Coordinates of C-alpha atoms in Angstrom, one line a residue:
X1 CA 16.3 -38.2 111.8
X2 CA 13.6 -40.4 113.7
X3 CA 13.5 -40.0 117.5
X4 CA 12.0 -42.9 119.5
X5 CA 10.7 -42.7 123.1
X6 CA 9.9 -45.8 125.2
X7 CA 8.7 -44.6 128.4
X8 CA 9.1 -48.1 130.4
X9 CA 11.9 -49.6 128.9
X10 CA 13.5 -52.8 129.8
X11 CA 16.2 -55.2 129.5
X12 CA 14.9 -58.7 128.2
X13 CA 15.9 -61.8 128.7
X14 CA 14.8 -64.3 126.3
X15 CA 14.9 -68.3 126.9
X16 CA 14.3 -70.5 124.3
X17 CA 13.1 -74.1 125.6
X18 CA 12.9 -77.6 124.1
X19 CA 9.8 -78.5 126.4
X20 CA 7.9 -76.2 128.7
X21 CA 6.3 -77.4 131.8
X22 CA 4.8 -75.8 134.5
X23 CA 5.9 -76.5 138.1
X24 CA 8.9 -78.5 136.5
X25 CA 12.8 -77.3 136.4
X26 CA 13.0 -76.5 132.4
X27 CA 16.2 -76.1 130.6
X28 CA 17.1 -73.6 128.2
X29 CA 18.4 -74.6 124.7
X30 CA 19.2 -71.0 123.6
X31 CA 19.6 -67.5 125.4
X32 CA 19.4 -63.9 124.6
X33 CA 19.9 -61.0 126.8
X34 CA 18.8 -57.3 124.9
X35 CA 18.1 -53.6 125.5
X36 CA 14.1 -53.7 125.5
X37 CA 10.9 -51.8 125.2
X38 CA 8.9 -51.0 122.0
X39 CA 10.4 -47.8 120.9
X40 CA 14.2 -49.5 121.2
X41 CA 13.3 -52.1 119.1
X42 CA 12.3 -49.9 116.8
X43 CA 15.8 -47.8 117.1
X44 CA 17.1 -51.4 117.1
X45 CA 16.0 -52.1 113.4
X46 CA 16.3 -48.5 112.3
X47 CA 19.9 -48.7 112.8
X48 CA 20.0 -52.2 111.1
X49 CA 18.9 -50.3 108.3
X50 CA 21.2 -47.6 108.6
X51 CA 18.8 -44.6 109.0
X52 CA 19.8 -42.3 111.3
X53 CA 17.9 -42.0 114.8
X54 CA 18.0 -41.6 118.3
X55 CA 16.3 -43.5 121.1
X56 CA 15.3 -41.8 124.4
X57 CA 15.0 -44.0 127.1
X58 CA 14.6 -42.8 131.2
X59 CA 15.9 -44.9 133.8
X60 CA 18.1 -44.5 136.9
X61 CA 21.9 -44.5 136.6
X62 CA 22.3 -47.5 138.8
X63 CA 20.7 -49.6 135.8
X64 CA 21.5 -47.9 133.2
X65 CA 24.7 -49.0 133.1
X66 CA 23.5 -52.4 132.6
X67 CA 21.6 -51.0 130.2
X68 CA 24.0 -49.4 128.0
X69 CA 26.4 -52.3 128.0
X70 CA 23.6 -54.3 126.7
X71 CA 22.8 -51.9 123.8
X72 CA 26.3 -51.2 123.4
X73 CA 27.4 -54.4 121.3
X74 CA 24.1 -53.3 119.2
X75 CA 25.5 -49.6 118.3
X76 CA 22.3 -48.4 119.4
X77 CA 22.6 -44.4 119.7
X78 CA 20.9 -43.8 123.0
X79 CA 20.0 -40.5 125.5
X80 CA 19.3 -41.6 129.0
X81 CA 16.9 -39.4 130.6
X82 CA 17.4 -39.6 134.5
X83 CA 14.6 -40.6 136.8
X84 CA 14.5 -42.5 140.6
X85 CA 12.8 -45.6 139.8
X86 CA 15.0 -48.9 138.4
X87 CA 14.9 -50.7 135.1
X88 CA 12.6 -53.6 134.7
X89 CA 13.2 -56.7 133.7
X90 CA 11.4 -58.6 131.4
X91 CA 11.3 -62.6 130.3
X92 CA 10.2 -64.5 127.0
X93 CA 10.3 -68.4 126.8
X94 CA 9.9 -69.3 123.6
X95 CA 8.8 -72.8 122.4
X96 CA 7.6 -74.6 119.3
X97 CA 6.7 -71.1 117.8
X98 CA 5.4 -69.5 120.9
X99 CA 6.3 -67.0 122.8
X100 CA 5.4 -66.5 126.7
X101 CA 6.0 -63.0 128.2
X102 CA 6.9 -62.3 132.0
X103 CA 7.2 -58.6 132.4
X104 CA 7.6 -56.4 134.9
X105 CA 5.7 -53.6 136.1
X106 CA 6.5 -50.3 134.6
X107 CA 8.8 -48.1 136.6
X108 CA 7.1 -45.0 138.0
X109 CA 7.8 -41.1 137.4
X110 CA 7.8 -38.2 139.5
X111 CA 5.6 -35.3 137.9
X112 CA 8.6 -33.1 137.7
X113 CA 10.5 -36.3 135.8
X114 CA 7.2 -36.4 133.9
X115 CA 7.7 -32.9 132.9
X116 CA 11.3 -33.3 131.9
X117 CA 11.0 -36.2 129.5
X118 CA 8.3 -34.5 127.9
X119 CA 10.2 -31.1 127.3
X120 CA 12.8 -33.3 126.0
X121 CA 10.5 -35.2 123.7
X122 CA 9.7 -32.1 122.0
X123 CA 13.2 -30.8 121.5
X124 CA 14.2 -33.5 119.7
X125 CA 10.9 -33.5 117.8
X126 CA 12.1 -29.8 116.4
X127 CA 14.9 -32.4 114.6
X128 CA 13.0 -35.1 113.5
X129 CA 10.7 -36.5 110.9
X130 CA 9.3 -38.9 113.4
X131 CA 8.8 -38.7 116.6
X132 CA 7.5 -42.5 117.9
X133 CA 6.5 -43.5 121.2
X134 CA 5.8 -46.8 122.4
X135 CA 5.0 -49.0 124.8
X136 CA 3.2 -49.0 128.1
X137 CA 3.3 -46.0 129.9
X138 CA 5.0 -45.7 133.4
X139 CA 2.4 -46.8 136.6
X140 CA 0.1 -43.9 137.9
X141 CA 0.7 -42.0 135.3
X142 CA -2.5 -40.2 133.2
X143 CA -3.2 -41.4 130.2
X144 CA -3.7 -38.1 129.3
X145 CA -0.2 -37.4 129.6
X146 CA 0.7 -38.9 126.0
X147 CA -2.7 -37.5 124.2
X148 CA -0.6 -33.9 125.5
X149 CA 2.2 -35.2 124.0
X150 CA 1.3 -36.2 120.9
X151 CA -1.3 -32.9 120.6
X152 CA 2.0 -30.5 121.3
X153 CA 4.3 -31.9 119.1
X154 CA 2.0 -32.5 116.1
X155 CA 2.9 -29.4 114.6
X156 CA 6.7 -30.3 115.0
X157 CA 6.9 -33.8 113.3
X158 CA 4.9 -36.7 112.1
X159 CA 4.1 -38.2 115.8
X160 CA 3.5 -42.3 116.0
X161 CA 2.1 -43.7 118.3
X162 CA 2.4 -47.4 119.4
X163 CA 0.2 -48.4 122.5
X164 CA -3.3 -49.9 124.1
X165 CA -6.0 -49.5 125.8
X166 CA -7.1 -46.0 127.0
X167 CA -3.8 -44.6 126.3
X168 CA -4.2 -45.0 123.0
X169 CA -8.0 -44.6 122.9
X170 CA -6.8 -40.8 124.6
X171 CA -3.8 -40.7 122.2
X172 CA -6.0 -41.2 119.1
X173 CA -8.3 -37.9 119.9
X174 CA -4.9 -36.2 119.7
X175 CA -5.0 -36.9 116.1
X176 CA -1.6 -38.1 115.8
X177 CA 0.3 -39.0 112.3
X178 CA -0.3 -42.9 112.9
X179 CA -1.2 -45.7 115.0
X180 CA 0.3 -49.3 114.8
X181 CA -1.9 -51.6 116.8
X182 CA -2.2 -55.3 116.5
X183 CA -5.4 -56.9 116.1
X184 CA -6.3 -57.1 119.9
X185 CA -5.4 -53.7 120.1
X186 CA -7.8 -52.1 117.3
X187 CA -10.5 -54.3 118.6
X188 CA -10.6 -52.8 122.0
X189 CA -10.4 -49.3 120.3
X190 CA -13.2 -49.7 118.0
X191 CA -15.3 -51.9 119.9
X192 CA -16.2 -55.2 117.7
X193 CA -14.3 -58.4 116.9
X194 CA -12.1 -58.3 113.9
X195 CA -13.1 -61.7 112.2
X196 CA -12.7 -61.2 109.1
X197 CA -11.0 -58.9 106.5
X198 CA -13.8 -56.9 105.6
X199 CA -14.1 -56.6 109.4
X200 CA -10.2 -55.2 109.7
X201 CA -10.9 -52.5 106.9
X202 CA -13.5 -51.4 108.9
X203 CA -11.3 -50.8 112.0
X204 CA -9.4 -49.1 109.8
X205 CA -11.6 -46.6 108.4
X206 CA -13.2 -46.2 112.3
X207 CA -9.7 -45.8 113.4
X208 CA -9.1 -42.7 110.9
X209 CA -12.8 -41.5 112.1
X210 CA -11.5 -41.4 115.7
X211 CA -8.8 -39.1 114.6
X212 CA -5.5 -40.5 113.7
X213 CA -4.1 -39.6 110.3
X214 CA -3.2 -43.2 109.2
X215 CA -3.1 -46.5 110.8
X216 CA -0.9 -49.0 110.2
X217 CA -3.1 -52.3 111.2
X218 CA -0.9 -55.7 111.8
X219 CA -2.9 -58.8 111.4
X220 CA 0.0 -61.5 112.1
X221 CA -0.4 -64.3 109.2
X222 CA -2.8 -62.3 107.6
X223 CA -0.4 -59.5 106.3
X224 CA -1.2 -55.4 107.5
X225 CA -3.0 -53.0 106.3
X226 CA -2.1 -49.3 105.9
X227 CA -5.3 -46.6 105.3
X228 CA -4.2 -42.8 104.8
X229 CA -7.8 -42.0 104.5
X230 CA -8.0 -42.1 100.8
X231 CA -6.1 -45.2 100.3
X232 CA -6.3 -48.8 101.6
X233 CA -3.3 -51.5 100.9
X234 CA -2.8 -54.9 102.4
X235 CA 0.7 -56.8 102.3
X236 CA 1.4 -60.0 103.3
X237 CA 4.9 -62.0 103.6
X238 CA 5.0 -65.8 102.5
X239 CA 4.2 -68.3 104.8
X240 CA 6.8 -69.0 107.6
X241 CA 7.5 -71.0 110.5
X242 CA 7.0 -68.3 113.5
X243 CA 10.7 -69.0 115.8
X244 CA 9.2 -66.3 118.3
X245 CA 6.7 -63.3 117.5
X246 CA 8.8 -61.1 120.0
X247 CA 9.5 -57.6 118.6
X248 CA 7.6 -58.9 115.2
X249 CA 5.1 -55.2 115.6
X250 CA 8.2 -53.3 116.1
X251 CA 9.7 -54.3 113.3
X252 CA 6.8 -53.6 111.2
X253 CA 6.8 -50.3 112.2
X254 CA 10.4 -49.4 111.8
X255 CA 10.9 -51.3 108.3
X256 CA 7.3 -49.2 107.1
X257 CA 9.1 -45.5 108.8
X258 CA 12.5 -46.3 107.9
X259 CA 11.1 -46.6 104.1
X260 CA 8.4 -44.2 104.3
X261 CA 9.8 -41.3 101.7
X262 CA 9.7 -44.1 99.0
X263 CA 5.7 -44.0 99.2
X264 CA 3.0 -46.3 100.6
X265 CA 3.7 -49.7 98.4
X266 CA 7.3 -49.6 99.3
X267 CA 7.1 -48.7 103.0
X268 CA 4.2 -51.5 103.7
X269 CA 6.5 -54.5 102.1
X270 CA 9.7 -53.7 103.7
X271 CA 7.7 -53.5 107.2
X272 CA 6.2 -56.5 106.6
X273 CA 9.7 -58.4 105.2
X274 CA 11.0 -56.6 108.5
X275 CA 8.3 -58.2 110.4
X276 CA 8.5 -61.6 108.8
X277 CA 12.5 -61.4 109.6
X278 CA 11.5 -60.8 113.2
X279 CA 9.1 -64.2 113.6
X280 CA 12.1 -66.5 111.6
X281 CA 14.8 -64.6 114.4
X282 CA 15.6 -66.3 118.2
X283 CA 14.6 -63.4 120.8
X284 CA 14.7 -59.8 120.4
X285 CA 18.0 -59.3 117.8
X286 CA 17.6 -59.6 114.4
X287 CA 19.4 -62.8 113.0
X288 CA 17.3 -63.3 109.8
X289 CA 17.9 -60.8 106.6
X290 CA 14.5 -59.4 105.6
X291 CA 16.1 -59.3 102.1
X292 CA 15.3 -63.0 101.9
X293 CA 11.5 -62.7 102.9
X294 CA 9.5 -62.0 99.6
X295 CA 6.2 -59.9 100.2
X296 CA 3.1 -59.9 98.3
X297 CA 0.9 -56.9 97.7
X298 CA -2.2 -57.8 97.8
X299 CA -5.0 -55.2 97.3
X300 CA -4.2 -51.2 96.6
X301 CA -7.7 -50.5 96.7
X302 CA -9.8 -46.3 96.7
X303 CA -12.0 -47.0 99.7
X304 CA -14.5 -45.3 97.7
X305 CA -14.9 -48.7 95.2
X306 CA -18.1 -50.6 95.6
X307 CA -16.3 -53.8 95.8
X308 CA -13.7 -52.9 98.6
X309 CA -15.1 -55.3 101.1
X310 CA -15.4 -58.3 98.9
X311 CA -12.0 -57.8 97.1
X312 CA -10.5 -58.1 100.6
X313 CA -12.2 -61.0 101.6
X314 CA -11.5 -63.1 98.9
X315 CA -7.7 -62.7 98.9

């Protein structure tokens, strides 16, 4: 079982243009409407793969109905956890292979609702392997609130987290299981600009330093990385033309959890074909089978070799 908690979910609508101009009445040539918010998605691809999860997800009742009956034609399995404030509502226009995000600001929390979702958090984390939480936290809320969560449920199953900025910096101390940020993301963690691949293993052993366990370190084009602290390996999938990078992180994270038991080698390449499947897909469903993306593993590398840096960059 893998429990997923997105504190600020969503429902998103995505528009996919022919031309995109500012100030201008633009017409949409495609159109997608989808239960949203990081840890969701993740639920969302779990399920695609068949492994068994839940995804807990607060909102008031008057939207989550909406919710629901968007997530409903997806068989997501889903426990809404009450609270006052509505749902938000997010928007992606997507054109020539780029993706514009509109979103909303995150719904706010009570501190007894605060209370609540965490107490529930850590019941299901008794079941779990996994407990994930992602995406932005709700506004006026402490950062600190997630660095608790993730320090009193670390003892009750692998916790992953999947934010940025100083919720994640506070998360990290908290020495989760793993961290899956993108490149903008690790930067602002570890303070220097990730410009090259010996610059991205780097991150990744500072990232370990910090506190997390492993880190699971997306790089777009470039492939991931995944350090345990003893290991490094990079994958990358073949070239593609990006339809929309929506969700893309997600996937990556679900495809690499959803395979995990089957060891490092396996769990990297099926995130990164999940990933890969995400970028050739239209919005945030999954059209494209990841079974038709063919991944590369490129290094599988003991940080402790000489030549770690160089063998990196030269691939």
């Amino acid at each position: 079982m893998i429990t997923t908690l997105t504190p600020s979910p969503s429902i998103d609508f995505d528009y996919e243009l022919g031309s995109l101009k500012l100030g201008s009445v633009n017409r949409a040539v495609g159109f997608g409407l989808h239960a949203g918010g990081k840890g969701v998605n993740v639920s969302r691809i779990l399920t695609l793969m068949k492994v068994n999860n839940i995804a807990l997800v607060p909102m008031a009742k008057e939207t989550g109905d909406f919710f629901l009956n968007a997530a409903e034609s997806e068989k997501l399995r889903l426990e809404i956890l009450p609270i006052g404030s509505p749902l938000r509502f997010n928007v992606s226009l997507v054109h020539e292979g780029l993706t514009t995000k509109v979103n909303a600001e995150s719904s706010s929390w009570t501190p007894a609702e605060a209370k609540k979702i965490a107490g529930r958090f850590k019941i299901r984390a008794r079941r779990s392997e996994f407990g994930v939480i992602g995406g932005s936290l709700p506004a006026g809320l402490d950062p600190d609130w997630l660095a608790k969560l993730v320090s009193d449920n670390v003892n009750r199953t692998k916790v992953i987290v999947d934010c940025s900025g100083d919720v994640l910096r506070a998360a990290v101390a908290a020495k989760p299981f793993l961290i899956k940020p993108n490149q903008e993301e690790a930067e602002s963690l570890v303070g220097f600009a990730i410009a090259t691949m010996a610059d991205a293993v780097s991150a990744c052993f500072e990232m370990v330093s910090m506190g997390t366990q492993n880190v699971l370190l997306s790089l777009g084009e470039q492939g991931s990385l995944f350090y345990n602290g003893e290991t490094l390996f990079r994958a990358r999938a073949e070239k593609i033309e990006a339809t929309n990078t929506v969700g893309a992180g997600d996937s990556l994270l679900a495809g690499f959890i959803g395979t995990f038991k089957s060891g490092p080698v396996k769990a990297l390449a099926t995130g990164v074909a999940w990933s890969a499947a995400a970028i050739k897909s239209r919005g945030t469903g999954m059209t494209i089978a990841p079974s038709k993306i063919s991944t590369d593993l490129i290094s599988h590398i003991n940080p402790k070799e000489a030549s770690l840096e160089e063998e990196l960059l030269h691939n």
